[in-house]
XYZ file of C-alpha atoms in Angstrom:
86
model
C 0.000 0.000 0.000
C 1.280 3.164 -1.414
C 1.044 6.069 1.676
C 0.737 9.645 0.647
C 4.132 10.395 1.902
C 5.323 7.505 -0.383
C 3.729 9.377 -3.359
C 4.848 12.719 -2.276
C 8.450 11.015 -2.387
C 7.582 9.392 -5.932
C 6.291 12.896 -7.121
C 9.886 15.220 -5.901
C 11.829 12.444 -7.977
C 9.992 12.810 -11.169
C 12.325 14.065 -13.825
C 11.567 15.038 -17.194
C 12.889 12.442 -19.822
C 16.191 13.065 -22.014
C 14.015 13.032 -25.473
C 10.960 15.439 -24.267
C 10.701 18.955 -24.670
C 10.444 21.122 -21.786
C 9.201 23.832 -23.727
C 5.034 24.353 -23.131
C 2.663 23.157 -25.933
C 1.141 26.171 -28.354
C -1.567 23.589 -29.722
C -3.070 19.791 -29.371
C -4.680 18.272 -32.407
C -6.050 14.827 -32.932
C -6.300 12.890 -36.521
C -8.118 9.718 -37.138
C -6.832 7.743 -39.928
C -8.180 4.457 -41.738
C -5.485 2.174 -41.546
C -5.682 -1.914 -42.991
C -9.316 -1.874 -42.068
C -9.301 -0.217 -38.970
C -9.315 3.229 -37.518
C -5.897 4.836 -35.930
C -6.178 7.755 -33.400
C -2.878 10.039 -33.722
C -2.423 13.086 -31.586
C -0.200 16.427 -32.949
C 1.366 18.916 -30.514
C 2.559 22.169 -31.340
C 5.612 23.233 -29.619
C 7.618 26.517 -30.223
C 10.083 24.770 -32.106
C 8.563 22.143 -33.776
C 5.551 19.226 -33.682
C 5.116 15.948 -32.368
C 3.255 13.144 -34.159
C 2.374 10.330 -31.603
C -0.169 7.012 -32.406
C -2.350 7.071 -29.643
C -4.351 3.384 -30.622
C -6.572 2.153 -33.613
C -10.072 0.896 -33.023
C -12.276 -1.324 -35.351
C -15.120 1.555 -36.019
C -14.820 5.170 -37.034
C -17.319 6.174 -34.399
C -15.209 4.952 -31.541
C -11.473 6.110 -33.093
C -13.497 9.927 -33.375
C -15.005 9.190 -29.717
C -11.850 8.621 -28.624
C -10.096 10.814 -30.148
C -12.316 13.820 -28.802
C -11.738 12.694 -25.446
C -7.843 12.885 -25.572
C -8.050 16.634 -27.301
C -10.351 17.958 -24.526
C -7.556 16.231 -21.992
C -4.810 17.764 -23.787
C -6.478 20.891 -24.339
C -7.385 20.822 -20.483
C -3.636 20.576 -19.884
C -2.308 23.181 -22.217
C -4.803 25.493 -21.133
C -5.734 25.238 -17.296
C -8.910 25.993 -15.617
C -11.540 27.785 -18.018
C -13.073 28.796 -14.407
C -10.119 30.063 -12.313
């Protein structure tokens, strides 16, 4: 069992990874794509000095890849952003 002072120990150790960019995102977009029957969700982020093209996962309907892939731009977007209300 993980104790909050355990996590707050996990958290102060966290450091950012050699390959990411420290820099804060300008922009989240997400594509869906038809791919060998199926649909991929990819997500693009706008940095200052240049974008990032990630697969996210593919699903076997449209209607779920675009479900899906509204929920992970409103996430992003949430992120990027902050609050709307304070």
């Amino acid at each position: 069992m993980i104790t909050m002072a355990d996590d707050q120990d996990i958290r102060q150790k966290t450091t950012p990874r050699e390959d990411s960019s420290a820099d804060d995102a300008l922009d989240v977009q997400t594509v869906v794509v038809p791919e060998r029957g199926r649909w991929a969700v990819e997500i693009v982020v706008l940095f200052a000095d240049g974008v990032v093209r990630r697969r996210i996962d593919t699903f076997p309907t449209e209607a779920r890849a675009r479900l899906s892939a509204g929920l992970i731009k409103r996430a992003a977007e949430r992120d990027i952003r902050g609050p709307l209300n304070g």
